[in-house]
PDB file of N, CA and C in Angstrom:
ATOM      1  N   MET A 283     124.189  59.257-163.774  1.00 93.00           N
ATOM      2  CA  MET A 283     124.230  59.838-162.443  1.00 93.00           C
ATOM      3  C   MET A 283     124.792  58.797-161.472  1.00 93.00           C
ATOM      4  N   GLU A 284     125.859  59.151-160.799  1.00 97.00           N
ATOM      5  CA  GLU A 284     126.502  58.246-159.842  1.00 97.00           C
ATOM      6  C   GLU A 284     125.714  58.245-158.531  1.00 97.00           C
ATOM      7  N   THR A 285     125.448  57.058-158.006  1.00 98.00           N
ATOM      8  CA  THR A 285     124.693  56.926-156.760  1.00 98.00           C
ATOM      9  C   THR A 285     125.582  56.318-155.669  1.00 98.00           C
ATOM     10  N   ILE A 286     125.073  56.333-154.457  1.00 98.00           N
ATOM     11  CA  ILE A 286     125.783  55.710-153.337  1.00 98.00           C
ATOM     12  C   ILE A 286     126.017  54.223-153.637  1.00 98.00           C
ATOM     13  N   ALA A 287     125.019  53.552-154.212  1.00 98.00           N
ATOM     14  CA  ALA A 287     125.186  52.134-154.568  1.00 98.00           C
ATOM     15  C   ALA A 287     126.336  51.954-155.560  1.00 98.00           C
ATOM     16  N   ASN A 288     126.440  52.838-156.543  1.00 98.00           N
ATOM     17  CA  ASN A 288     127.520  52.743-157.534  1.00 98.00           C
ATOM     18  C   ASN A 288     128.892  52.816-156.883  1.00 98.00           C
ATOM     19  N   ILE A 289     129.072  53.775-155.955  1.00 97.00           N
ATOM     20  CA  ILE A 289     130.411  53.906-155.368  1.00 97.00           C
ATOM     21  C   ILE A 289     130.716  52.762-154.403  1.00 97.00           C
ATOM     22  N   LYS A 290     129.689  52.238-153.733  1.00 97.00           N
ATOM     23  CA  LYS A 290     129.921  51.072-152.872  1.00 97.00           C
ATOM     24  C   LYS A 290     130.360  49.879-153.710  1.00 97.00           C
ATOM     25  N   GLN A 291     129.693  49.660-154.837  1.00 97.00           N
ATOM     26  CA  GLN A 291     130.002  48.515-155.701  1.00 97.00           C
ATOM     27  C   GLN A 291     131.371  48.642-156.362  1.00 97.00           C
ATOM     28  N   SER A 292     131.754  49.869-156.693  1.00 96.00           N
ATOM     29  CA  SER A 292     133.027  50.067-157.395  1.00 96.00           C
ATOM     30  C   SER A 292     134.207  50.247-156.445  1.00 96.00           C
ATOM     31  N   GLY A 293     133.931  50.353-155.143  1.00 96.00           N
ATOM     32  CA  GLY A 293     135.005  50.520-154.169  1.00 96.00           C
ATOM     33  C   GLY A 293     135.500  51.947-154.039  1.00 96.00           C
ATOM     34  N   LYS A 294     134.801  52.900-154.656  1.00 97.00           N
ATOM     35  CA  LYS A 294     135.190  54.303-154.519  1.00 97.00           C
ATOM     36  C   LYS A 294     134.825  54.813-153.129  1.00 97.00           C
ATOM     37  N   TRP A 295     135.426  55.923-152.760  1.00 97.00           N
ATOM     38  CA  TRP A 295     135.155  56.543-151.472  1.00 97.00           C
ATOM     39  C   TRP A 295     134.237  57.739-151.673  1.00 97.00           C
ATOM     40  N   LEU A 296     133.410  58.013-150.674  1.00 98.00           N
ATOM     41  CA  LEU A 296     132.592  59.221-150.655  1.00 98.00           C
ATOM     42  C   LEU A 296     133.421  60.326-150.015  1.00 98.00           C
ATOM     43  N   VAL A 297     133.488  61.476-150.668  1.00 97.00           N
ATOM     44  CA  VAL A 297     134.241  62.616-150.160  1.00 97.00           C
ATOM     45  C   VAL A 297     133.261  63.762-149.926  1.00 97.00           C
ATOM     46  N   VAL A 298     133.271  64.312-148.717  1.00 97.00           N
ATOM     47  CA  VAL A 298     132.423  65.449-148.377  1.00 97.00           C
ATOM     48  C   VAL A 298     133.344  66.599-147.984  1.00 97.00           C
ATOM     49  N   THR A 299     133.214  67.734-148.677  1.00 98.00           N
ATOM     50  CA  THR A 299     134.098  68.879-148.473  1.00 98.00           C
ATOM     51  C   THR A 299     133.281  70.112-148.115  1.00 98.00           C
ATOM     52  N   CYS A 300     133.717  70.819-147.073  1.00 97.00           N
ATOM     53  CA  CYS A 300     133.059  72.060-146.659  1.00 97.00           C
ATOM     54  C   CYS A 300     133.532  73.193-147.566  1.00 97.00           C
ATOM     55  N   GLN A 301     132.606  73.891-148.163  1.00 97.00           N
ATOM     56  CA  GLN A 301     132.941  74.998-149.047  1.00 97.00           C
ATOM     57  C   GLN A 301     133.305  76.260-148.252  1.00 97.00           C
ATOM     58  N   SER A 302     132.962  76.294-146.965  1.00 96.00           N
ATOM     59  CA  SER A 302     133.269  77.462-146.132  1.00 96.00           C
ATOM     60  C   SER A 302     134.694  77.436-145.583  1.00 96.00           C
ATOM     61  N   CYS A 303     135.094  76.287-145.009  1.00 97.00           N
ATOM     62  CA  CYS A 303     136.414  76.241-144.362  1.00 97.00           C
ATOM     63  C   CYS A 303     137.400  75.292-145.041  1.00 97.00           C
ATOM     64  N   GLY A 304     136.932  74.464-145.972  1.00 96.00           N
ATOM     65  CA  GLY A 304     137.827  73.584-146.706  1.00 96.00           C
ATOM     66  C   GLY A 304     138.050  72.212-146.104  1.00 96.00           C
ATOM     67  N   ARG A 305     137.476  71.948-144.940  1.00 97.00           N
ATOM     68  CA  ARG A 305     137.649  70.623-144.326  1.00 97.00           C
ATOM     69  C   ARG A 305     137.057  69.557-145.241  1.00 97.00           C
ATOM     70  N   SER A 306     137.745  68.430-145.341  1.00 96.00           N
ATOM     71  CA  SER A 306     137.301  67.352-146.197  1.00 96.00           C
ATOM     72  C   SER A 306     137.342  66.043-145.415  1.00 96.00           C
ATOM     73  N   THR A 307     136.331  65.221-145.608  1.00 95.00           N
ATOM     74  CA  THR A 307     136.260  63.922-144.955  1.00 95.00           C
ATOM     75  C   THR A 307     135.998  62.867-146.011  1.00 95.00           C
ATOM     76  N   GLN A 308     136.726  61.752-145.929  1.00 95.00           N
ATOM     77  CA  GLN A 308     136.588  60.677-146.884  1.00 95.00           C
ATOM     78  C   GLN A 308     136.030  59.445-146.179  1.00 95.00           C
ATOM     79  N   PHE A 309     135.074  58.800-146.811  1.00 96.00           N
ATOM     80  CA  PHE A 309     134.446  57.597-146.273  1.00 96.00           C
ATOM     81  C   PHE A 309     134.675  56.423-147.219  1.00 96.00           C
ATOM     82  N   PRO A 310     135.466  55.409-146.819  1.00 96.00           N
ATOM     83  CA  PRO A 310     135.554  54.202-147.628  1.00 96.00           C
ATOM     84  C   PRO A 310     134.181  53.517-147.610  1.00 96.00           C
ATOM     85  N   PRO A 311     133.876  52.672-148.585  1.00 96.00           N
ATOM     86  CA  PRO A 311     132.540  52.085-148.665  1.00 96.00           C
ATOM     87  C   PRO A 311     131.986  51.499-147.363  1.00 96.00           C
ATOM     88  N   PRO A 312     132.770  50.751-146.573  1.00 96.00           N
ATOM     89  CA  PRO A 312     132.188  50.196-145.342  1.00 96.00           C
ATOM     90  C   PRO A 312     131.818  51.261-144.299  1.00 96.00           C
ATOM     91  N   CYS A 313     132.360  52.457-144.448  1.00 96.00           N
ATOM     92  CA  CYS A 313     132.123  53.525-143.466  1.00 96.00           C
ATOM     93  C   CYS A 313     131.094  54.560-143.936  1.00 96.00           C
ATOM     94  N   ILE A 314     130.520  54.366-145.110  1.00 97.00           N
ATOM     95  CA  ILE A 314     129.494  55.297-145.581  1.00 97.00           C
ATOM     96  C   ILE A 314     128.289  55.161-144.652  1.00 97.00           C
ATOM     97  N   PRO A 315     127.841  56.272-144.060  1.00 96.00           N
ATOM     98  CA  PRO A 315     126.744  56.196-143.096  1.00 96.00           C
ATOM     99  C   PRO A 315     125.492  55.537-143.684  1.00 96.00           C
ATOM    100  N   PRO A 316     124.853  54.660-142.913  1.00 96.00           N
ATOM    101  CA  PRO A 316     123.668  53.954-143.405  1.00 96.00           C
ATOM    102  C   PRO A 316     122.498  54.878-143.735  1.00 96.00           C
ATOM    103  N   LYS A 317     122.507  56.101-143.194  1.00 95.00           N
ATOM    104  CA  LYS A 317     121.421  57.044-143.501  1.00 95.00           C
ATOM    105  C   LYS A 317     121.425  57.456-144.973  1.00 95.00           C
ATOM    106  N   LEU A 318     122.528  57.219-145.667  1.00 97.00           N
ATOM    107  CA  LEU A 318     122.615  57.530-147.094  1.00 97.00           C
ATOM    108  C   LEU A 318     122.107  56.324-147.881  1.00 97.00           C
ATOM    109  N   LEU A 319     120.914  56.443-148.403  1.00 97.00           N
ATOM    110  CA  LEU A 319     120.295  55.341-149.128  1.00 97.00           C
ATOM    111  C   LEU A 319     121.035  55.063-150.429  1.00 97.00           C
ATOM    112  N   ASP A 320     121.034  53.822-150.842  1.00 98.00           N
ATOM    113  CA  ASP A 320     121.770  53.415-152.037  1.00 98.00           C
ATOM    114  C   ASP A 320     121.377  54.183-153.288  1.00 98.00           C
ATOM    115  N   GLU A 321     120.118  54.550-153.415  1.00 98.00           N
ATOM    116  CA  GLU A 321     119.660  55.250-154.622  1.00 98.00           C
ATOM    117  C   GLU A 321     119.952  56.753-154.605  1.00 98.00           C
ATOM    118  N   LEU A 322     120.512  57.262-153.514  1.00 98.00           N
ATOM    119  CA  LEU A 322     120.819  58.692-153.403  1.00 98.00           C
ATOM    120  C   LEU A 322     121.961  59.071-154.353  1.00 98.00           C
ATOM    121  N   PRO A 323     121.768  60.104-155.175  1.00 98.00           N
ATOM    122  CA  PRO A 323     122.881  60.572-156.008  1.00 98.00           C
ATOM    123  C   PRO A 323     124.026  61.090-155.132  1.00 98.00           C
ATOM    124  N   VAL A 324     125.241  60.753-155.494  1.00 98.00           N
ATOM    125  CA  VAL A 324     126.415  61.175-154.726  1.00 98.00           C
ATOM    126  C   VAL A 324     126.428  62.696-154.548  1.00 98.00           C
ATOM    127  N   ALA A 325     126.070  63.433-155.574  1.00 97.00           N
ATOM    128  CA  ALA A 325     126.093  64.896-155.510  1.00 97.00           C
ATOM    129  C   ALA A 325     125.135  65.458-154.457  1.00 97.00           C
ATOM    130  N   LEU A 326     124.127  64.681-154.058  1.00 98.00           N
ATOM    131  CA  LEU A 326     123.157  65.151-153.056  1.00 98.00           C
ATOM    132  C   LEU A 326     123.472  64.664-151.641  1.00 98.00           C
ATOM    133  N   ALA A 327     124.473  63.823-151.500  1.00 98.00           N
ATOM    134  CA  ALA A 327     124.810  63.271-150.180  1.00 98.00           C
ATOM    135  C   ALA A 327     125.243  64.354-149.194  1.00 98.00           C
ATOM    136  N   ALA A 328     125.849  65.414-149.672  1.00 97.00           N
ATOM    137  CA  ALA A 328     126.347  66.477-148.792  1.00 97.00           C
ATOM    138  C   ALA A 328     125.242  67.092-147.941  1.00 97.00           C
ATOM    139  N   ALA A 329     124.017  67.074-148.429  1.00 97.00           N
ATOM    140  CA  ALA A 329     122.895  67.658-147.680  1.00 97.00           C
ATOM    141  C   ALA A 329     122.645  66.931-146.361  1.00 97.00           C
ATOM    142  N   HIS A 330     123.216  65.756-146.183  1.00 97.00           N
ATOM    143  CA  HIS A 330     123.010  64.954-144.981  1.00 97.00           C
ATOM    144  C   HIS A 330     124.107  65.160-143.940  1.00 97.00           C
ATOM    145  N   PHE A 331     124.985  66.117-144.170  1.00 97.00           N
ATOM    146  CA  PHE A 331     126.119  66.351-143.272  1.00 97.00           C
ATOM    147  C   PHE A 331     126.187  67.809-142.830  1.00 97.00           C
ATOM    148  N   ARG A 332     126.979  68.034-141.782  1.00 97.00           N
ATOM    149  CA  ARG A 332     127.319  69.375-141.308  1.00 97.00           C
ATOM    150  C   ARG A 332     128.804  69.342-140.978  1.00 97.00           C
ATOM    151  N   CYS A 333     129.516  70.406-141.300  1.00 97.00           N
ATOM    152  CA  CYS A 333     130.945  70.467-141.025  1.00 97.00           C
ATOM    153  C   CYS A 333     131.193  70.456-139.514  1.00 97.00           C
ATOM    154  N   THR A 334     132.123  69.607-139.081  1.00 95.00           N
ATOM    155  CA  THR A 334     132.435  69.540-137.654  1.00 95.00           C
ATOM    156  C   THR A 334     133.409  70.630-137.224  1.00 95.00           C
ATOM    157  N   ARG A 335     134.036  71.288-138.183  1.00 96.00           N
ATOM    158  CA  ARG A 335     134.957  72.372-137.838  1.00 96.00           C
ATOM    159  C   ARG A 335     134.203  73.699-137.684  1.00 96.00           C
ATOM    160  N   CYS A 336     133.455  74.087-138.717  1.00 97.00           N
ATOM    161  CA  CYS A 336     132.811  75.411-138.692  1.00 97.00           C
ATOM    162  C   CYS A 336     131.289  75.334-138.541  1.00 97.00           C
ATOM    163  N   ARG A 337     130.754  74.111-138.473  1.00 96.00           N
ATOM    164  CA  ARG A 337     129.312  73.866-138.350  1.00 96.00           C
ATOM    165  C   ARG A 337     128.534  74.290-139.585  1.00 96.00           C
ATOM    166  N   GLY A 338     129.237  74.544-140.672  1.00 96.00           N
ATOM    167  CA  GLY A 338     128.609  74.985-141.914  1.00 96.00           C
ATOM    168  C   GLY A 338     127.821  73.886-142.602  1.00 96.00           C
ATOM    169  N   LYS A 339     126.888  74.310-143.435  1.00 96.00           N
ATOM    170  CA  LYS A 339     126.080  73.385-144.222  1.00 96.00           C
ATOM    171  C   LYS A 339     126.346  73.542-145.719  1.00 96.00           C
ATOM    172  N   GLN A 340     127.339  74.373-146.080  1.00 97.00           N
ATOM    173  CA  GLN A 340     127.687  74.546-147.486  1.00 97.00           C
ATOM    174  C   GLN A 340     128.724  73.491-147.846  1.00 97.00           C
ATOM    175  N   LEU A 341     128.233  72.294-148.130  1.00 98.00           N
ATOM    176  CA  LEU A 341     129.094  71.158-148.382  1.00 98.00           C
ATOM    177  C   LEU A 341     128.916  70.655-149.806  1.00 98.00           C
ATOM    178  N   GLU A 342     129.931  69.983-150.286  1.00 98.00           N
ATOM    179  CA  GLU A 342     129.900  69.378-151.610  1.00 98.00           C
ATOM    180  C   GLU A 342     130.330  67.926-151.458  1.00 98.00           C
ATOM    181  N   SER A 343     129.677  67.039-152.189  1.00 98.00           N
ATOM    182  CA  SER A 343     130.059  65.624-152.110  1.00 98.00           C
ATOM    183  C   SER A 343     130.414  65.104-153.489  1.00 98.00           C
ATOM    184  N   SER A 344     131.357  64.167-153.488  1.00 97.00           N
ATOM    185  CA  SER A 344     131.832  63.556-154.734  1.00 97.00           C
ATOM    186  C   SER A 344     132.391  62.181-154.402  1.00 97.00           C
ATOM    187  N   SER A 345     132.847  61.480-155.425  1.00 97.00           N
ATOM    188  CA  SER A 345     133.468  60.183-155.207  1.00 97.00           C
ATOM    189  C   SER A 345     134.944  60.274-155.564  1.00 97.00           C
ATOM    190  N   LEU A 346     135.713  59.343-155.013  1.00 96.00           N
ATOM    191  CA  LEU A 346     137.148  59.327-155.251  1.00 96.00           C
ATOM    192  C   LEU A 346     137.603  57.885-155.403  1.00 96.00           C
ATOM    193  N   ASP A 347     138.358  57.628-156.432  1.00 94.00           N
ATOM    194  CA  ASP A 347     138.944  56.312-156.641  1.00 94.00           C
ATOM    195  C   ASP A 347     140.083  56.158-155.636  1.00 94.00           C
ATOM    196  N   PRO A 348     140.044  55.144-154.763  1.00 87.00           N
ATOM    197  CA  PRO A 348     141.085  55.015-153.730  1.00 87.00           C
ATOM    198  C   PRO A 348     142.492  54.839-154.293  1.00 87.00           C
ATOM    199  N   GLY A 349     142.618  54.421-155.531  1.00 82.00           N
ATOM    200  CA  GLY A 349     143.931  54.297-156.150  1.00 82.00           C
ATOM    201  C   GLY A 349     144.633  55.632-156.286  1.00 82.00           C
ATOM    202  N   ARG A 350     143.877  56.717-156.233  1.00 72.00           N
ATOM    203  CA  ARG A 350     144.455  58.052-156.343  1.00 72.00           C
ATOM    204  C   ARG A 350     144.988  58.542-155.001  1.00 72.00           C
ATOM    205  N   LEU A 351     144.812  57.744-153.939  1.00 61.00           N
ATOM    206  CA  LEU A 351     145.270  58.128-152.601  1.00 61.00           C
ATOM    207  C   LEU A 351     146.641  57.561-152.269  1.00 61.00           C
ATOM    208  N   ASN A 352     147.300  56.902-153.214  1.00 56.00           N
ATOM    209  CA  ASN A 352     148.512  56.144-152.910  1.00 56.00           C
ATOM    210  C   ASN A 352     149.644  56.956-152.293  1.00 56.00           C
ATOM    211  N   ASN A 353     149.710  58.246-152.501  1.00 48.00           N
ATOM    212  CA  ASN A 353     150.786  59.051-151.912  1.00 48.00           C
ATOM    213  C   ASN A 353     150.306  59.909-150.745  1.00 48.00           C
ATOM    214  N   GLN A 354     149.116  59.643-150.268  1.00 49.00           N
ATOM    215  CA  GLN A 354     148.570  60.414-149.149  1.00 49.00           C
ATOM    216  C   GLN A 354     148.393  59.482-147.969  1.00 49.00           C
ATOM    217  N   ARG A 355     148.404  60.058-146.786  1.00 49.00           N
ATOM    218  CA  ARG A 355     148.153  59.226-145.615  1.00 49.00           C
ATOM    219  C   ARG A 355     146.674  58.875-145.600  1.00 49.00           C
ATOM    220  N   THR A 356     146.332  57.775-144.959  1.00 49.00           N
ATOM    221  CA  THR A 356     144.940  57.350-144.898  1.00 49.00           C
ATOM    222  C   THR A 356     144.153  58.351-144.079  1.00 49.00           C
ATOM    223  N   PRO A 357     143.087  58.909-144.651  1.00 49.00           N
ATOM    224  CA  PRO A 357     142.300  59.904-143.921  1.00 49.00           C
ATOM    225  C   PRO A 357     141.537  59.273-142.774  1.00 49.00           C
ATOM    226  N   ARG A 358     141.350  60.049-141.739  1.00 52.00           N
ATOM    227  CA  ARG A 358     140.568  59.606-140.609  1.00 52.00           C
ATOM    228  C   ARG A 358     139.115  59.965-140.839  1.00 52.00           C
ATOM    229  N   ARG A 359     138.231  59.150-140.327  1.00 52.00           N
ATOM    230  CA  ARG A 359     136.806  59.420-140.441  1.00 52.00           C
ATOM    231  C   ARG A 359     136.409  60.400-139.353  1.00 52.00           C
ATOM    232  N   HIS A 360     135.717  61.448-139.737  1.00 51.00           N
ATOM    233  CA  HIS A 360     135.232  62.456-138.794  1.00 51.00           C
ATOM    234  C   HIS A 360     133.726  62.482-138.843  1.00 51.00           C
ATOM    235  N   HIS A 361     133.108  62.668-137.697  1.00 49.00           N
ATOM    236  CA  HIS A 361     131.633  62.709-137.645  1.00 49.00           C
ATOM    237  C   HIS A 361     131.166  64.139-137.615  1.00 49.00           C
TER     238      HIS A 361
END
């Protein structure tokens, strides 16, 4: 089970995606909110967020290897 501590240590990003409207936000390790405890499973991190576009709570969280972002623009952090 991947945890917040695992992705911080490996340099992966936390990705939170709204299942209602499709908005996605990526957090590099230094920007992962401190309210997410290190022992929290990545799959459960979404419960700590709300979509800023549609205000929905149907969110999904996962990790992303930043090396896979090489052809995309750097995502902005949204609260």
